[in-house]
């Protein structure tokens, strides 16, 4: 797999799980509701989207439905896409309604009892979906998930040069804008911290390179990389802030991995393929824009809307009530706020976002079964939220990116060890992520970005900001 394809796949997963994490952040970060059963709404969203879109009589499927919404609307322009969007909206509504049913009897419980009860409800629901084949085909799942507009792809604009120029230019613009934002952020870092960060990149890259040589060097490589992490920690202490040396380290390491590695292993064409990541030269006669890249853009679009929605909510008077419930529920109650109603609404809002993430996940992966919706998905989301910063929407984006990059990137360790150690390596990967979480909590108990600042509705000096 080319690095560009891997990057597209990784960013799609990150976008979907960030959407899932934003829902959890509304509940846990802003309202203080510890919902260990958040994956339940991810499951509901995925299955409702799939059942509403697959046609009746789908081979190998013996559950309720399908209802074939895209087929029913096929006479309309973009009817298939419209049917899929309606199914996704229905999935969000279904997830919200299920959370209403779960929330009404449980949200009066204390935090720890709420967490245990939510986990229990999610486990029961998962067992029912897995064991009852008449419901959603049981453990066999659904293999033919509807993919909106898949037949249109790969999109080609004509000749190879035109495709390369158009999609390549778009790729360069996106990378250039992101690079500009990173440079603006890290520019104030002092020289000493910058030197430490660059030195850390050299050591980490050298350590990973040594590990790829195999044999006994597999054990030497991680040691060299660990020295690089220690150097990075020195750089963070030498810097004026926590984030800038870390951002410089991440940006340089990404550049080494994404551009320098293909340049050294494949040549200039490899680096060029990484640069024009929206263009896939291997499809069709003239290359083009693939379906995987389309799913990435759709996922990023949904994430952008959800992020805007969450920001509007938490910075509104409604959001201030949610935060006050998190801090001390008796205060808004004393002011006449019906806090139970707010908690139920927060639960439904966060669950609707999880339902949308579930529908996108089913579309991206192409098949679903109950094994994809275990409780560990919820705890992955909690880890990402804590890494980035609880009650910080941008922190959820960063935390999810860090978590899934580590979780996915460390899968390459399997290439350097015998197959019989695959189980142990899977455990080691989780241990590495757990160690990272401990380090972050030790040095940055509020997460990488901490809590975000809010619009309090009061301007400096006491007047209203608006």
Coordinates of C-alpha atoms in Angstrom, one line a residue:
X1 CA 0.0 0.0 0.0
X2 CA 1.3 3.4 -0.9
X3 CA 1.8 5.9 1.9
X4 CA -0.9 8.1 0.4
X5 CA -3.4 5.3 0.5
X6 CA -2.5 4.5 4.1
X7 CA -2.8 8.2 5.0
X8 CA -6.3 8.4 3.4
X9 CA -7.4 5.3 5.3
X10 CA -6.0 6.5 8.6
X11 CA -7.6 10.0 8.3
X12 CA -10.9 8.4 7.5
X13 CA -10.8 6.3 10.6
X14 CA -9.6 9.3 12.7
X15 CA -12.5 11.5 11.3
X16 CA -15.1 8.9 12.2
X17 CA -13.8 8.2 15.6
X18 CA -13.4 11.9 16.3
X19 CA -17.1 12.3 15.5
X20 CA -17.7 9.5 18.0
X21 CA -15.5 11.2 20.6
X22 CA -17.2 14.5 20.2
X23 CA -20.4 12.8 21.2
X24 CA -18.7 11.4 24.3
X25 CA -17.2 14.8 25.1
X26 CA -20.6 16.4 25.2
X27 CA -21.7 13.8 27.7
X28 CA -18.6 13.4 29.8
X29 CA -16.5 16.5 29.2
X30 CA -19.2 19.2 29.3
X31 CA -22.0 17.6 31.3
X32 CA -20.1 15.2 33.5
X33 CA -22.0 12.1 32.6
X34 CA -19.8 9.0 32.7
X35 CA -21.3 6.8 30.0
X36 CA -19.3 3.6 29.7
X37 CA -22.0 2.3 27.2
X38 CA -21.3 5.0 24.5
X39 CA -20.5 2.3 22.0
X40 CA -24.2 1.2 22.1
X41 CA -25.2 4.2 20.0
X42 CA -22.4 3.6 17.6
X43 CA -23.8 0.1 17.1
X44 CA -27.4 1.4 16.7
X45 CA -26.3 4.0 14.1
X46 CA -24.4 1.5 12.1
X47 CA -27.1 -1.2 12.0
X48 CA -30.0 1.3 11.3
X49 CA -28.0 2.9 8.4
X50 CA -27.3 -0.5 6.9
X51 CA -30.8 -2.0 7.3
X52 CA -32.4 1.0 5.8
X53 CA -30.2 1.1 2.8
X54 CA -29.7 -2.6 1.8
X55 CA -32.4 -4.0 -0.6
X56 CA -34.9 -6.6 0.4
X57 CA -33.8 -10.2 -0.1
X58 CA -30.1 -9.4 0.3
X59 CA -28.2 -12.7 0.0
X60 CA -27.1 -14.1 3.3
X61 CA -29.1 -11.7 5.4
X62 CA -31.9 -13.1 7.5
X63 CA -32.7 -10.1 9.8
X64 CA -35.3 -7.4 9.7
X65 CA -35.3 -5.2 6.6
X66 CA -33.7 -4.2 4.3
X67 CA -35.7 -1.4 3.2
X68 CA -33.7 -0.2 0.2
X69 CA -34.2 3.5 0.6
X70 CA -31.6 4.4 -2.1
X71 CA -33.6 2.2 -4.6
X72 CA -36.9 3.8 -3.6
X73 CA -35.4 7.2 -4.4
X74 CA -33.5 6.2 -7.4
X75 CA -35.8 8.1 -9.7
X76 CA -34.7 11.4 -8.2
X77 CA -31.4 13.2 -9.1
X78 CA -28.8 11.8 -6.7
X79 CA -31.5 9.6 -5.3
X80 CA -29.1 7.0 -4.0
X81 CA -27.1 9.5 -2.1
X82 CA -30.3 11.1 -0.8
X83 CA -31.5 7.7 0.4
X84 CA -28.2 7.1 2.2
X85 CA -28.4 10.5 3.9
X86 CA -31.9 9.9 5.0
X87 CA -30.8 6.6 6.5
X88 CA -28.0 8.3 8.3
X89 CA -30.4 10.9 9.7
X90 CA -32.7 8.1 10.8
X91 CA -29.7 6.4 12.5
X92 CA -29.0 9.6 14.5
X93 CA -32.6 9.8 15.6
X94 CA -32.7 6.1 16.5
X95 CA -29.5 6.4 18.6
X96 CA -30.9 9.5 20.3
X97 CA -34.2 7.7 21.1
X98 CA -32.4 4.6 22.5
X99 CA -30.3 6.9 24.7
X100 CA -33.6 8.5 25.9
X101 CA -34.9 5.1 26.9
X102 CA -31.6 4.3 28.7
X103 CA -31.2 7.8 30.2
X104 CA -34.6 8.4 31.8
X105 CA -34.2 5.6 34.4
X106 CA -30.4 5.9 34.8
X107 CA -29.4 9.6 34.8
X108 CA -30.7 10.1 38.4
X109 CA -28.0 7.7 39.6
X110 CA -24.6 8.8 41.0
X111 CA -21.7 8.9 38.6
X112 CA -20.2 5.5 39.3
X113 CA -23.6 3.8 39.3
X114 CA -24.5 5.5 36.0
X115 CA -21.2 4.3 34.4
X116 CA -21.8 0.7 35.5
X117 CA -25.4 0.7 34.5
X118 CA -24.7 2.2 31.1
X119 CA -22.0 -0.5 30.5
X120 CA -24.4 -3.2 31.5
X121 CA -27.1 -2.0 29.2
X122 CA -24.7 -1.8 26.3
X123 CA -23.4 -5.3 27.0
X124 CA -26.9 -6.7 27.1
X125 CA -27.9 -5.0 23.9
X126 CA -24.7 -6.3 22.2
X127 CA -25.4 -9.8 23.4
X128 CA -29.0 -9.6 22.0
X129 CA -27.7 -8.4 18.6
X130 CA -25.1 -11.1 18.5
X131 CA -27.3 -14.0 19.6
X132 CA -30.6 -13.2 17.9
X133 CA -30.3 -13.8 14.2
X134 CA -33.8 -12.7 13.4
X135 CA -32.9 -9.2 14.5
X136 CA -29.8 -8.2 12.5
X137 CA -28.5 -11.5 11.2
X138 CA -26.7 -12.3 14.5
X139 CA -22.9 -13.0 14.5
X140 CA -22.9 -13.2 10.6
X141 CA -23.5 -9.5 10.4
X142 CA -24.2 -7.8 7.1
X143 CA -21.6 -8.3 4.3
X144 CA -23.1 -6.1 1.5
X145 CA -23.3 -2.6 3.0
X146 CA -24.7 0.0 0.6
X147 CA -22.0 2.4 -0.6
X148 CA -23.4 5.6 -2.0
X149 CA -22.3 6.7 -5.4
X150 CA -19.7 3.9 -5.6
X151 CA -20.4 3.3 -9.2
X152 CA -19.3 6.8 -10.2
X153 CA -15.7 6.1 -9.0
X154 CA -12.9 6.4 -9.9
X155 CA -13.6 9.9 -11.2
X156 CA -11.5 10.9 -14.2
X157 CA -11.4 14.3 -15.8
X158 CA -9.9 13.0 -19.1
X159 CA -6.2 12.6 -19.6
X160 CA -3.6 11.6 -17.1
X161 CA -2.1 15.1 -17.1
X162 CA -5.4 16.8 -16.4
X163 CA -6.2 14.4 -13.5
X164 CA -2.7 14.9 -12.1
X165 CA -2.9 18.7 -12.4
X166 CA -6.4 19.1 -10.9
X167 CA -6.3 16.6 -8.1
X168 CA -2.6 17.1 -7.5
X169 CA -3.1 20.9 -7.1
X170 CA -5.9 20.3 -4.6
X171 CA -3.6 18.0 -2.7
X172 CA -0.8 20.6 -2.6
X173 CA -3.2 23.3 -1.5
X174 CA -4.5 21.2 1.4
X175 CA -1.0 20.2 2.5
X176 CA 0.3 23.7 2.1
X177 CA -2.5 25.2 4.2
X178 CA -1.9 22.7 7.0
X179 CA 1.9 23.3 6.8
X180 CA 1.2 27.1 7.0
X181 CA -0.9 26.6 10.2
X182 CA 1.8 24.5 11.8
X183 CA 4.6 26.9 11.0
X184 CA 2.6 29.8 12.4
X185 CA 2.1 27.8 15.6
X186 CA 5.6 26.6 16.2
X187 CA 7.5 29.8 15.0
X188 CA 7.8 31.3 18.6
X189 CA 9.6 28.2 19.9
X190 CA 13.0 29.0 21.3
X191 CA 16.1 27.7 19.5
X192 CA 17.2 25.3 22.2
X193 CA 13.9 23.6 22.3
X194 CA 13.8 23.4 18.5
X195 CA 17.2 21.7 18.4
X196 CA 16.1 19.2 21.0
X197 CA 12.9 18.5 19.0
X198 CA 14.8 18.0 15.7
X199 CA 17.4 15.8 17.5
X200 CA 14.6 13.7 18.9
X201 CA 13.2 13.2 15.4
X202 CA 16.6 12.0 14.2
X203 CA 16.9 9.5 17.1
X204 CA 13.4 8.2 16.7
X205 CA 13.7 7.8 13.0
X206 CA 17.1 6.1 13.4
X207 CA 15.6 3.8 16.0
X208 CA 12.7 2.7 13.7
X209 CA 15.1 2.3 10.8
X210 CA 17.4 0.1 12.9
X211 CA 14.4 -2.0 14.0
X212 CA 13.6 -2.8 10.3
X213 CA 17.0 -4.4 9.9
X214 CA 15.7 -7.4 11.9
X215 CA 17.5 -9.9 14.0
X216 CA 18.9 -8.6 17.4
X217 CA 18.6 -5.1 16.1
X218 CA 14.9 -5.4 16.6
X219 CA 15.6 -4.8 20.3
X220 CA 18.2 -2.1 19.7
X221 CA 15.9 0.1 17.6
X222 CA 13.3 0.7 20.3
X223 CA 16.1 1.6 22.8
X224 CA 17.4 4.3 20.4
X225 CA 13.8 5.5 19.8
X226 CA 13.3 5.7 23.6
X227 CA 16.4 7.9 23.9
X228 CA 14.8 10.1 21.2
X229 CA 11.7 10.4 23.4
X230 CA 13.9 11.4 26.4
X231 CA 15.5 14.1 24.3
X232 CA 12.1 15.3 23.3
X233 CA 11.1 15.6 27.0
X234 CA 14.3 17.7 27.5
X235 CA 13.2 19.9 24.7
X236 CA 9.7 20.3 26.1
X237 CA 11.3 21.4 29.5
X238 CA 13.6 23.8 27.6
X239 CA 10.7 25.4 25.7
X240 CA 8.4 28.2 26.8
X241 CA 5.4 26.1 26.3
X242 CA 4.4 22.4 26.2
X243 CA 2.8 22.3 22.8
X244 CA 5.2 24.0 20.4
X245 CA 8.2 21.6 20.8
X246 CA 5.8 18.7 20.6
X247 CA 4.2 20.1 17.5
X248 CA 7.5 20.7 15.9
X249 CA 8.6 17.1 16.7
X250 CA 5.4 15.7 15.3
X251 CA 5.5 17.8 12.1
X252 CA 9.2 17.0 11.3
X253 CA 8.7 13.3 12.1
X254 CA 5.6 13.3 9.8
X255 CA 7.7 14.9 7.0
X256 CA 10.5 12.4 7.4
X257 CA 8.0 9.5 7.3
X258 CA 5.7 10.7 4.6
X259 CA 8.1 12.4 2.2
X260 CA 11.7 11.3 2.9
X261 CA 11.0 7.6 3.3
X262 CA 9.4 7.2 -0.2
X263 CA 12.2 9.4 -1.6
X264 CA 14.9 7.0 -0.3
X265 CA 13.1 3.8 -1.0
X266 CA 11.2 4.5 -4.3
X267 CA 12.8 7.7 -5.6
X268 CA 11.3 11.0 -6.6
X269 CA 8.2 9.4 -8.0
X270 CA 7.4 8.0 -4.5
X271 CA 7.7 11.4 -2.9
X272 CA 5.6 12.9 -5.7
X273 CA 2.9 10.3 -5.1
X274 CA 2.8 11.3 -1.4
X275 CA 2.5 14.9 -2.3
X276 CA -0.5 14.5 -4.7
X277 CA -2.4 12.2 -2.2
X278 CA -5.8 13.0 -3.6
X279 CA -4.8 11.6 -7.0
X280 CA -4.4 7.8 -7.5
X281 CA -2.4 7.0 -10.6
X282 CA -3.0 3.3 -10.4
X283 CA -6.8 3.3 -11.2
X284 CA -8.1 3.2 -14.7
X285 CA -6.1 4.3 -17.8
X286 CA -5.6 7.9 -16.7
X287 CA -5.6 7.6 -12.9
X288 CA -8.3 9.5 -10.9
X289 CA -10.1 10.2 -7.7
X290 CA -11.0 7.0 -5.9
X291 CA -14.0 6.0 -3.7
X292 CA -11.8 5.8 -0.6
X293 CA -10.9 9.4 -1.0
X294 CA -14.5 10.4 -1.5
X295 CA -15.4 8.6 1.8
X296 CA -12.6 10.6 3.5
X297 CA -14.0 13.9 2.3
X298 CA -17.6 12.9 3.3
X299 CA -16.3 11.9 6.8
X300 CA -14.4 15.1 7.2
X301 CA -17.5 17.1 6.0
X302 CA -19.6 15.4 8.7
X303 CA -16.9 16.0 11.3
X304 CA -16.7 19.7 10.4
X305 CA -20.5 20.1 10.8
X306 CA -20.5 18.2 14.1
X307 CA -17.5 20.3 15.3
X308 CA -19.3 23.5 14.4
X309 CA -22.5 22.2 16.1
X310 CA -20.7 21.3 19.3
X311 CA -18.8 24.6 19.4
X312 CA -22.1 26.6 19.0
X313 CA -23.7 24.5 21.7
X314 CA -21.0 24.7 24.4
X315 CA -20.6 28.5 23.8
X316 CA -24.3 29.2 24.1
X317 CA -26.3 29.8 27.3
X318 CA -27.4 26.2 27.0
X319 CA -23.8 25.1 27.0
X320 CA -23.1 27.2 30.2
X321 CA -25.9 25.3 31.9
X322 CA -24.3 21.9 30.9
X323 CA -21.0 23.0 32.3
X324 CA -22.5 24.2 35.5
X325 CA -24.2 20.8 35.9
X326 CA -20.7 19.2 35.5
X327 CA -19.2 21.5 38.2
X328 CA -22.0 21.5 40.7
X329 CA -25.5 20.4 39.9
X330 CA -27.0 22.1 42.9
X331 CA -26.1 25.6 41.5
X332 CA -28.2 25.5 38.3
X333 CA -31.0 23.8 40.3
X334 CA -30.9 26.7 42.7
X335 CA -31.4 29.0 39.7
X336 CA -34.4 27.2 38.6
X337 CA -32.9 25.0 35.9
X338 CA -34.4 21.6 35.4
X339 CA -31.1 19.8 35.3
X340 CA -32.5 16.3 34.7
X341 CA -34.0 17.5 31.4
X342 CA -30.6 19.1 30.4
X343 CA -28.8 15.8 31.2
X344 CA -31.3 13.8 29.1
X345 CA -30.8 16.2 26.2
X346 CA -27.1 16.1 26.5
X347 CA -27.3 12.3 26.4
X348 CA -29.4 12.4 23.3
X349 CA -27.2 14.9 21.6
X350 CA -24.0 12.9 22.2
X351 CA -25.6 9.7 21.2
X352 CA -26.9 11.1 17.9
X353 CA -23.3 12.0 17.0
X354 CA -22.2 8.5 17.9
X355 CA -25.0 7.2 15.7
X356 CA -23.8 9.2 12.8
X357 CA -20.3 7.9 13.4
X358 CA -21.6 4.4 13.3
X359 CA -23.3 4.9 10.0
X360 CA -20.2 6.4 8.5
X361 CA -18.1 3.5 9.9
X362 CA -20.4 0.9 8.3
X363 CA -20.1 2.7 4.9
X364 CA -16.3 3.0 5.2
X365 CA -15.6 -0.6 6.2
X366 CA -18.1 -2.2 3.9
X367 CA -19.4 -4.9 6.3
X368 CA -20.5 -5.0 9.9
X369 CA -20.9 -7.6 12.6
X370 CA -21.3 -7.4 16.4
X371 CA -17.6 -8.0 17.1
X372 CA -16.8 -4.5 15.8
X373 CA -18.9 -2.9 18.6
X374 CA -17.3 -4.1 21.8
X375 CA -16.8 -2.1 25.0
X376 CA -13.2 -1.3 24.2
X377 CA -14.4 1.1 21.5
X378 CA -15.8 3.3 24.3
X379 CA -12.6 3.1 26.3
X380 CA -10.6 4.0 23.2
X381 CA -12.8 7.1 22.9
X382 CA -12.3 8.0 26.6
X383 CA -8.5 7.6 26.2
X384 CA -8.6 9.9 23.2
X385 CA -10.7 12.5 25.0
X386 CA -8.3 12.5 28.0
X387 CA -5.2 12.6 25.9
X388 CA -6.4 15.7 24.0
X389 CA -8.1 17.4 26.8
X390 CA -11.5 16.8 28.5
X391 CA -14.1 19.5 27.6
X392 CA -12.1 20.7 24.7
X393 CA -13.5 19.9 21.2
X394 CA -10.2 20.6 19.5
X395 CA -8.5 18.4 22.1
X396 CA -10.8 15.5 21.0
X397 CA -9.6 16.0 17.4
X398 CA -5.9 16.0 18.5
X399 CA -6.4 13.2 21.0
X400 CA -8.1 10.9 18.5
X401 CA -5.4 11.6 15.9
X402 CA -2.6 10.7 18.4
X403 CA -4.4 7.6 19.7
X404 CA -5.3 6.1 16.3
X405 CA -2.0 7.0 14.7
X406 CA -0.2 5.1 17.5
X407 CA -2.7 2.3 17.5
X408 CA -2.6 1.8 13.7
X409 CA 1.1 2.6 13.3
X410 CA 2.3 0.1 15.8
X411 CA 0.6 -2.7 13.7
X412 CA 3.7 -2.5 11.6
X413 CA 5.6 -4.1 14.5
X414 CA 4.0 -7.4 13.3
X415 CA 6.3 -7.3 10.2
X416 CA 9.4 -7.7 12.3
X417 CA 8.4 -10.5 14.7
X418 CA 7.3 -14.1 14.0
X419 CA 3.6 -14.6 13.5
X420 CA 3.3 -16.6 16.8
X421 CA 4.0 -13.4 18.8
X422 CA 1.0 -11.5 17.2
X423 CA -1.1 -11.8 20.4
X424 CA 1.7 -10.6 22.6
X425 CA 2.4 -7.7 20.2
X426 CA -1.3 -6.6 20.3
X427 CA -1.0 -6.5 24.1
X428 CA 2.2 -4.5 23.9
X429 CA 0.6 -2.0 21.6
X430 CA -2.1 -1.3 24.2
X431 CA 0.6 -1.1 26.9
X432 CA 2.4 1.5 24.9
X433 CA -0.8 3.6 24.6
X434 CA -1.5 3.1 28.3
X435 CA 2.0 4.3 29.1
X436 CA 1.5 7.3 27.0
X437 CA -1.7 8.1 28.8
X438 CA 0.1 7.8 32.2
X439 CA 2.9 10.2 31.0
X440 CA 0.3 12.7 29.7
X441 CA -1.7 12.6 32.9
X442 CA 1.5 13.0 35.0
X443 CA 2.8 16.0 33.1
X444 CA -0.5 17.4 31.7
X445 CA -3.3 16.3 33.9
X446 CA -5.7 18.4 31.9
X447 CA -4.6 16.8 28.6
X448 CA -2.5 18.1 25.7
X449 CA -4.7 21.1 25.1
X450 CA -6.4 21.4 28.5
X451 CA -9.9 22.8 28.8
X452 CA -10.9 25.3 26.2
X453 CA -11.9 28.9 26.8
X454 CA -15.6 29.6 26.5
X455 CA -17.8 32.5 25.5
X456 CA -19.2 33.4 29.0
X457 CA -21.5 36.1 27.6
X458 CA -19.8 38.7 29.8
X459 CA -17.3 41.1 28.3
X460 CA -14.2 42.3 30.3
X461 CA -15.5 45.0 32.6
X462 CA -18.8 43.4 33.3
X463 CA -20.9 44.2 30.3
X464 CA -22.4 41.7 27.8
X465 CA -20.0 40.5 25.1
X466 CA -22.8 40.6 22.6

